[in-house]
Amino acid sequence: MLNLDGKTALVTGAGSGVGQGIVRQLARQGATVVVNDLDQAKADSTVAELTSAGFQASTAVFDVTDAGAVRASIAELGPIDILINNVGNAGAVPMEMAAFKDSLPENWPKFVDVNLYGVMHCTHAVLDGMTTRGWGRVITISSAAGRMGLNIGVSIYGAAKAGAANLMRHISQEVAANGVTCNAVALGLMDTVPEEFTAHAIKGIPCGRLGTPADAGYIVGFLASEEASWITGQLFGVDGGSAPF
Ligand SMILES: NC(=O)c1ccc[n+]([C@@H]2O[C@H](COP(=O)([O-])OP(=O)(O)OC[C@H]3O[C@@H](n4cnc5c(N)ncnc54)[C@H](O)[C@@H]3O)[C@@H](O)[C@H]2O)c1
């Protein structure tokens, strides 16, 4: 069950955090994983962990916001069966929070570039191969901030995350007949965020704890499997019950 033997999975931003939980799970299910990151050292360290545990893994260092680099790198990798668009937040720079009225227009593109254009670049580069081969999975990591309004200064980030989730819905309709599914996962607050930001917020999570990279890995592992072939165009909340709709 949920076996991914013979499949190759590319996970963006898998050199740390949530992406590491995703590559660990996909590798356990039998996939050969390609660990993308901007940062060579982080990608290498994730691959070293996986290969020393006996899994098949390699690195692909590129910036998801650079359309040319994405296309060239993915062409070099060969067939990708499963794409996980995991890179997000503010990309390579720290997340800055500001109410929309106080935000500076020059700070908006960094959120849209990584959370929406990055998803478009990677998805566009793999989709033709998936539809031609008649099998594929595209799973985009979105956020609770892309499903609901929050008064925590993340409106541009949330707008880009909502855009990426809706992109999955549209593409799902275009490629379903070719055996390719496209879904999104809206994560709640994860334990990859520094404690000073989470200490208060944790009280509002009905399950009483932050999410872990493993929690993200479990749903992605299911959506990537053959058993999930009739599930497409959906956005799944994985958030400890924080957004129950
Ligand atoms: N952390 C949370 O609480 C939370 C909540 C909801 C959703 N999310 C989403 O989950 C995903 C993973 O979050 P995280 O906190 O683990 O990520 P993270 O900020 O730890 O970054 C993951 C990796 O992405 C790499 N990276 C950054 N920009 C890149 C780029 N342009 N190209 C390639 N690699 C790049 C970084 O080097 C890093 O190793 C993101 O999409 C994020 O928006 C996170």
CSV table of C-alpha atoms and ligand atoms in Angstrom, one decimal:
chain,number,residue,atom,x,y,z
A,1,MET,CA,0.0,0.0,0.0
A,2,LEU,CA,1.1,3.6,-0.9
A,3,ASN,CA,4.1,2.1,-2.6
A,4,LEU,CA,6.2,4.5,-4.8
A,5,ASP,CA,8.7,2.0,-6.1
A,6,GLY,CA,10.0,3.1,-9.5
A,7,LYS,CA,8.8,6.7,-9.1
A,8,THR,CA,11.0,9.8,-9.0
A,9,ALA,CA,9.9,12.6,-6.7
A,10,LEU,CA,11.3,16.2,-6.8
A,11,VAL,CA,10.7,18.2,-3.6
A,12,THR,CA,11.6,21.9,-3.6
A,13,GLY,CA,13.2,23.4,-0.6
A,14,ALA,CA,13.9,20.0,1.0
A,15,GLY,CA,17.2,21.0,2.5
A,16,SER,CA,15.4,21.9,5.8
A,17,GLY,CA,12.1,22.0,7.6
A,18,VAL,CA,8.9,20.7,6.2
A,19,GLY,CA,10.5,19.5,2.9
A,20,GLN,CA,12.8,17.1,4.9
A,21,GLY,CA,9.7,15.5,6.4
A,22,ILE,CA,8.3,15.1,2.9
A,23,VAL,CA,11.4,13.5,1.4
A,24,ARG,CA,11.8,11.1,4.3
A,25,GLN,CA,8.2,9.9,3.9
A,26,LEU,CA,8.4,9.6,0.1
A,27,ALA,CA,11.7,7.7,0.4
A,28,ARG,CA,10.2,5.3,2.9
A,29,GLN,CA,7.4,4.6,0.4
A,30,GLY,CA,10.1,3.6,-2.1
A,31,ALA,CA,10.5,6.7,-4.3
A,32,THR,CA,13.8,7.9,-5.6
A,33,VAL,CA,13.9,11.5,-4.2
A,34,VAL,CA,15.5,14.6,-5.7
A,35,VAL,CA,16.3,17.2,-3.0
A,36,ASN,CA,16.1,20.7,-4.3
A,37,ASP,CA,17.4,23.7,-2.4
A,38,LEU,CA,19.0,27.0,-3.1
A,39,ASP,CA,21.6,26.1,-0.5
A,40,GLN,CA,24.0,23.3,-1.7
A,41,ALA,CA,25.1,22.4,1.9
A,42,LYS,CA,21.5,22.0,3.1
A,43,ALA,CA,20.6,19.8,0.1
A,44,ASP,CA,23.8,17.7,0.6
A,45,SER,CA,23.1,17.1,4.3
A,46,THR,CA,19.5,15.9,3.6
A,47,VAL,CA,20.7,13.6,0.8
A,48,ALA,CA,23.5,12.3,3.1
A,49,GLU,CA,20.9,11.4,5.8
A,50,LEU,CA,18.7,9.6,3.3
A,51,THR,CA,21.4,7.7,1.5
A,52,SER,CA,23.0,6.6,4.8
A,53,ALA,CA,19.6,5.1,5.7
A,54,GLY,CA,19.7,3.2,2.5
A,55,PHE,CA,17.3,5.3,0.4
A,56,GLN,CA,17.9,6.6,-3.2
A,57,ALA,CA,18.4,10.4,-3.2
A,58,SER,CA,20.3,13.1,-5.1
A,59,THR,CA,20.5,16.9,-5.0
A,60,ALA,CA,19.3,19.5,-7.5
A,61,VAL,CA,20.4,23.0,-6.6
A,62,PHE,CA,18.4,25.8,-8.2
A,63,ASP,CA,16.3,28.8,-7.4
A,64,VAL,CA,12.6,28.1,-8.0
A,65,THR,CA,12.1,31.8,-8.7
A,66,ASP,CA,14.4,31.6,-11.7
A,67,ALA,CA,12.3,30.2,-14.6
A,68,GLY,CA,15.4,29.5,-16.8
A,69,ALA,CA,17.3,27.7,-14.1
A,70,VAL,CA,14.2,25.6,-13.2
A,71,ARG,CA,13.6,24.5,-16.8
A,72,ALA,CA,17.3,23.7,-17.4
A,73,SER,CA,17.7,21.8,-14.1
A,74,ILE,CA,14.5,19.8,-14.5
A,75,ALA,CA,15.4,18.9,-18.1
A,76,GLU,CA,18.7,17.5,-16.8
A,77,LEU,CA,17.0,15.5,-14.1
A,78,GLY,CA,15.0,13.4,-16.6
A,79,PRO,CA,11.5,12.2,-15.9
A,80,ILE,CA,9.9,13.5,-12.7
A,81,ASP,CA,6.8,11.5,-11.6
A,82,ILE,CA,6.0,13.5,-8.5
A,83,LEU,CA,6.6,17.2,-7.9
A,84,ILE,CA,6.2,18.7,-4.4
A,85,ASN,CA,6.2,22.5,-4.5
A,86,ASN,CA,7.3,23.0,-1.0
A,87,VAL,CA,9.4,26.2,-1.1
A,88,GLY,CA,7.6,29.1,0.4
A,89,ASN,CA,7.5,31.6,3.3
A,90,ALA,CA,9.6,34.6,2.0
A,91,GLY,CA,12.1,32.4,0.1
A,92,ALA,CA,15.7,32.8,1.1
A,93,VAL,CA,15.1,35.8,3.3
A,94,PRO,CA,13.4,36.0,6.7
A,95,MET,CA,9.6,36.4,6.8
A,96,GLU,CA,8.6,40.0,7.6
A,97,MET,CA,5.1,40.6,8.9
A,98,ALA,CA,3.2,43.8,8.3
A,99,ALA,CA,-0.4,44.9,8.1
A,100,PHE,CA,-1.3,45.4,4.4
A,101,LYS,CA,-1.8,49.2,4.8
A,102,ASP,CA,1.7,49.5,6.3
A,103,SER,CA,3.4,47.1,3.9
A,104,LEU,CA,5.8,48.5,1.3
A,105,PRO,CA,5.0,47.6,-2.4
A,106,GLU,CA,8.7,46.9,-3.0
A,107,ASN,CA,8.4,44.0,-0.5
A,108,TRP,CA,5.5,42.3,-2.2
A,109,PRO,CA,7.3,40.5,-5.0
A,110,LYS,CA,9.4,38.3,-2.8
A,111,PHE,CA,6.2,36.6,-1.5
A,112,VAL,CA,4.6,36.3,-4.9
A,113,ASP,CA,7.8,35.2,-6.6
A,114,VAL,CA,8.5,32.3,-4.3
A,115,ASN,CA,4.9,31.2,-3.4
A,116,LEU,CA,3.2,31.6,-6.7
A,117,TYR,CA,5.7,32.0,-9.6
A,118,GLY,CA,8.0,29.4,-8.1
A,119,VAL,CA,5.1,26.9,-8.1
A,120,MET,CA,4.3,27.9,-11.7
A,121,HIS,CA,7.9,27.5,-12.9
A,122,CYS,CA,8.3,24.0,-11.4
A,123,THR,CA,4.9,22.8,-12.4
A,124,HIS,CA,5.2,24.0,-16.0
A,125,ALA,CA,8.5,22.3,-16.3
A,126,VAL,CA,7.2,18.8,-15.3
A,127,LEU,CA,3.7,18.8,-16.6
A,128,ASP,CA,4.3,18.0,-20.3
A,129,GLY,CA,6.4,14.9,-19.3
A,130,MET,CA,3.8,13.7,-16.8
A,131,THR,CA,0.9,14.0,-19.3
A,132,THR,CA,2.8,12.3,-22.1
A,133,ARG,CA,3.7,9.4,-19.8
A,134,GLY,CA,0.2,9.2,-18.4
A,135,TRP,CA,1.0,9.4,-14.7
A,136,GLY,CA,1.9,12.3,-12.4
A,137,ARG,CA,1.4,14.0,-9.1
A,138,VAL,CA,1.7,17.7,-8.3
A,139,ILE,CA,1.3,18.6,-4.7
A,140,THR,CA,1.7,22.2,-3.6
A,141,ILE,CA,2.3,23.2,0.0
A,142,SER,CA,0.0,26.1,0.8
A,143,SER,CA,-0.9,27.6,4.2
A,144,ALA,CA,-3.8,28.3,6.5
A,145,ALA,CA,-3.0,31.9,5.6
A,146,GLY,CA,-4.1,31.0,2.0
A,147,ARG,CA,-7.5,29.7,3.2
A,148,MET,CA,-8.6,32.3,5.8
A,149,GLY,CA,-8.1,35.9,6.9
A,150,LEU,CA,-5.6,36.4,9.8
A,151,ASN,CA,-4.7,39.5,11.6
A,152,ILE,CA,-1.0,38.7,11.9
A,153,GLY,CA,0.5,40.7,9.0
A,154,VAL,CA,0.6,37.9,6.3
A,155,SER,CA,-1.8,39.3,3.7
A,156,ILE,CA,0.6,39.2,0.7
A,157,TYR,CA,1.9,35.8,1.6
A,158,GLY,CA,-1.6,34.5,2.1
A,159,ALA,CA,-2.7,35.9,-1.3
A,160,ALA,CA,0.2,34.2,-3.0
A,161,LYS,CA,-0.6,30.9,-1.2
A,162,ALA,CA,-4.3,31.1,-2.1
A,163,GLY,CA,-3.2,31.7,-5.7
A,164,ALA,CA,-1.0,28.6,-5.8
A,165,ALA,CA,-3.8,26.5,-4.3
A,166,ASN,CA,-6.2,27.7,-6.9
A,167,LEU,CA,-3.7,27.2,-9.7
A,168,MET,CA,-3.7,23.5,-8.7
A,169,ARG,CA,-7.5,23.4,-9.0
A,170,HIS,CA,-7.4,24.8,-12.5
A,171,ILE,CA,-4.5,22.6,-13.7
A,172,SER,CA,-6.2,19.5,-12.2
A,173,GLN,CA,-9.0,20.0,-14.7
A,174,GLU,CA,-6.7,20.2,-17.6
A,175,VAL,CA,-4.6,17.1,-16.9
A,176,ALA,CA,-7.0,14.7,-15.1
A,177,ALA,CA,-7.7,12.7,-18.2
A,178,ASN,CA,-3.9,12.1,-18.6
A,179,GLY,CA,-3.5,10.4,-15.2
A,180,VAL,CA,-2.1,13.5,-13.4
A,181,THR,CA,-3.5,14.7,-10.2
A,182,CYS,CA,-2.9,18.2,-8.7
A,183,ASN,CA,-3.7,19.0,-5.1
A,184,ALA,CA,-2.6,21.5,-2.4
A,185,VAL,CA,-2.1,21.1,1.4
A,186,ALA,CA,-2.7,24.1,3.7
A,187,LEU,CA,-0.4,23.7,6.6
A,188,GLY,CA,-1.1,25.3,10.0
A,189,LEU,CA,1.6,26.5,12.3
A,190,MET,CA,4.7,24.2,12.2
A,191,ASP,CA,7.4,23.5,14.7
A,192,THR,CA,10.0,24.8,12.2
A,193,VAL,CA,9.0,28.4,13.2
A,194,PRO,CA,11.1,29.9,16.1
A,195,GLU,CA,9.5,29.4,19.5
A,196,GLU,CA,9.1,33.2,20.2
A,197,PHE,CA,6.5,33.3,17.4
A,198,THR,CA,4.7,30.0,18.4
A,199,ALA,CA,4.5,30.1,22.2
A,200,HIS,CA,1.2,32.1,22.2
A,201,ALA,CA,-0.3,30.7,19.0
A,202,ILE,CA,-0.1,27.1,20.1
A,203,LYS,CA,-2.9,27.8,22.6
A,204,GLY,CA,-5.3,28.3,19.7
A,205,ILE,CA,-4.5,24.9,18.1
A,206,PRO,CA,-7.3,22.5,19.1
A,207,CYS,CA,-5.0,19.4,18.9
A,208,GLY,CA,-2.7,21.2,21.4
A,209,ARG,CA,0.5,21.0,19.4
A,210,LEU,CA,2.4,22.5,16.5
A,211,GLY,CA,2.6,20.5,13.2
A,212,THR,CA,5.8,18.6,12.4
A,213,PRO,CA,7.6,17.9,9.1
A,214,ALA,CA,6.4,14.3,9.5
A,215,ASP,CA,2.7,15.4,9.7
A,216,ALA,CA,3.2,17.1,6.3
A,217,GLY,CA,5.0,14.0,5.0
A,218,TYR,CA,2.1,11.7,5.8
A,219,ILE,CA,-0.5,13.6,3.7
A,220,VAL,CA,1.9,14.2,0.9
A,221,GLY,CA,2.8,10.5,0.9
A,222,PHE,CA,-0.8,9.5,0.6
A,223,LEU,CA,-1.6,12.1,-2.2
A,224,ALA,CA,1.4,11.0,-4.1
A,225,SER,CA,0.3,7.3,-4.1
A,226,GLU,CA,-1.7,5.3,-6.6
A,227,GLU,CA,-4.4,4.9,-4.0
A,228,ALA,CA,-5.1,8.7,-4.3
A,229,SER,CA,-5.6,8.6,-8.0
A,230,TRP,CA,-9.3,9.7,-7.7
A,231,ILE,CA,-8.4,12.8,-5.6
A,232,THR,CA,-7.6,15.9,-7.5
A,233,GLY,CA,-8.2,19.6,-7.5
A,234,GLN,CA,-8.5,19.7,-3.7
A,235,LEU,CA,-7.0,21.8,-0.9
A,236,PHE,CA,-6.5,19.8,2.4
A,237,GLY,CA,-6.2,21.6,5.7
A,238,VAL,CA,-3.5,20.0,7.9
A,239,ASP,CA,-3.4,22.2,10.9
A,240,GLY,CA,-4.4,20.4,14.1
A,241,GLY,CA,-8.0,21.6,13.7
A,242,SER,CA,-7.2,25.3,13.5
A,243,ALA,CA,-9.4,26.0,10.4
A,244,PRO,CA,-12.2,23.4,10.5
A,245,PHE,CA,-13.9,24.1,7.2
B,1,LIG,N1,6.6,26.9,8.9
B,1,LIG,C1,5.3,27.1,9.1
B,1,LIG,O1,4.7,27.2,10.2
B,1,LIG,C2,4.4,27.0,7.8
B,1,LIG,C3,3.0,27.1,8.0
B,1,LIG,C4,2.2,27.0,6.9
B,1,LIG,C5,2.8,26.8,5.6
B,1,LIG,N2,4.1,26.7,5.5
B,1,LIG,C6,4.7,26.4,4.2
B,1,LIG,O2,5.4,25.2,4.3
B,1,LIG,C7,6.5,25.2,3.3
B,1,LIG,C8,7.8,24.8,4.0
B,1,LIG,O3,8.1,25.7,5.1
B,1,LIG,P1,9.4,25.7,6.0
B,1,LIG,O4,9.1,26.5,7.1
B,1,LIG,O5,9.8,24.3,6.2
B,1,LIG,O6,10.4,26.3,4.9
B,1,LIG,P2,11.8,27.0,5.2
B,1,LIG,O7,11.7,28.5,5.3
B,1,LIG,O8,12.5,26.3,6.3
B,1,LIG,O9,12.6,26.8,3.8
B,1,LIG,C9,12.8,25.5,3.3
B,1,LIG,C10,14.0,25.5,2.4
B,1,LIG,O10,13.7,26.2,1.2
B,1,LIG,C11,15.0,26.8,0.7
B,1,LIG,N3,14.7,27.9,-0.2
B,1,LIG,C12,14.3,29.1,0.1
B,1,LIG,N4,14.1,29.8,-1.1
B,1,LIG,C13,14.3,29.0,-2.1
B,1,LIG,C14,14.3,29.1,-3.5
B,1,LIG,N5,13.9,30.3,-4.1
B,1,LIG,N6,14.6,28.0,-4.3
B,1,LIG,C15,14.9,26.9,-3.7
B,1,LIG,N7,15.0,26.7,-2.4
B,1,LIG,C16,14.7,27.7,-1.6
B,1,LIG,C17,15.7,27.2,2.0
B,1,LIG,O11,17.1,27.2,1.8
B,1,LIG,C18,15.2,26.1,3.0
B,1,LIG,O12,16.2,25.1,3.1
B,1,LIG,C19,6.5,26.6,2.7
B,1,LIG,O13,5.8,26.6,1.5
B,1,LIG,C20,5.7,27.4,3.8
B,1,LIG,O14,5.2,28.6,3.2
B,1,LIG,C21,5.0,26.7,6.6
